[in-house]
CSV table of C-alpha atoms in Angstrom, one decimal:
chain,number,residue,atom,x,y,z
A,1,LEU,CA,0.2,-0.1,0.0
A,2,THR,CA,1.1,3.4,-0.7
A,3,ARG,CA,0.1,6.8,0.6
A,4,VAL,CA,-1.8,9.5,-1.0
A,5,ALA,CA,0.5,12.1,-2.5
A,6,GLY,CA,0.3,15.3,-3.8
A,7,PHE,CA,-1.2,14.3,-7.2
A,8,GLU,CA,-3.7,12.1,-6.0
A,9,TRP,CA,-5.0,15.1,-3.4
A,10,GLY,CA,-5.0,17.7,-6.1
A,11,SER,CA,-6.6,15.9,-9.0
A,12,GLY,CA,-8.8,13.2,-7.4
A,13,PHE,CA,-7.1,10.7,-9.5
A,14,TYR,CA,-5.6,7.7,-7.7
A,15,ILE,CA,-2.1,6.1,-9.2
A,16,ASN,CA,-2.0,2.5,-8.9
A,17,PRO,CA,1.5,1.2,-8.9
A,18,VAL,CA,0.9,-2.4,-9.0
A,19,PRO,CA,1.5,-3.8,-12.6
A,20,PRO,CA,-1.9,-5.7,-13.8
A,21,GLU,CA,0.0,-9.0,-14.4
A,22,GLN,CA,1.0,-9.1,-10.8
A,23,ALA,CA,-2.3,-8.1,-9.7
A,24,ALA,CA,-3.8,-11.0,-11.9
A,25,ALA,CA,-1.5,-13.4,-10.5
A,26,PHE,CA,-2.2,-12.4,-6.8
A,27,LEU,CA,-5.9,-12.8,-7.6
A,28,ARG,CA,-5.7,-16.0,-9.3
A,29,ASP,CA,-4.0,-17.5,-6.2
A,30,VAL,CA,-6.6,-16.4,-3.7
A,31,ASP,CA,-8.3,-19.3,-2.2
A,32,LEU,CA,-12.2,-18.2,-2.0
A,33,ASP,CA,-14.0,-20.1,1.1
A,34,LEU,CA,-17.5,-20.1,-0.1
A,35,ASP,CA,-19.3,-21.8,2.5
């Protein structure tokens, strides 16, 4: 996680520093317990 910086405060847009491939790999490995 990162902190909100000047760009985010001023523009209202948030920067996601995680590459999409890394995020997808993490989400594929999540084990959902759907009981």
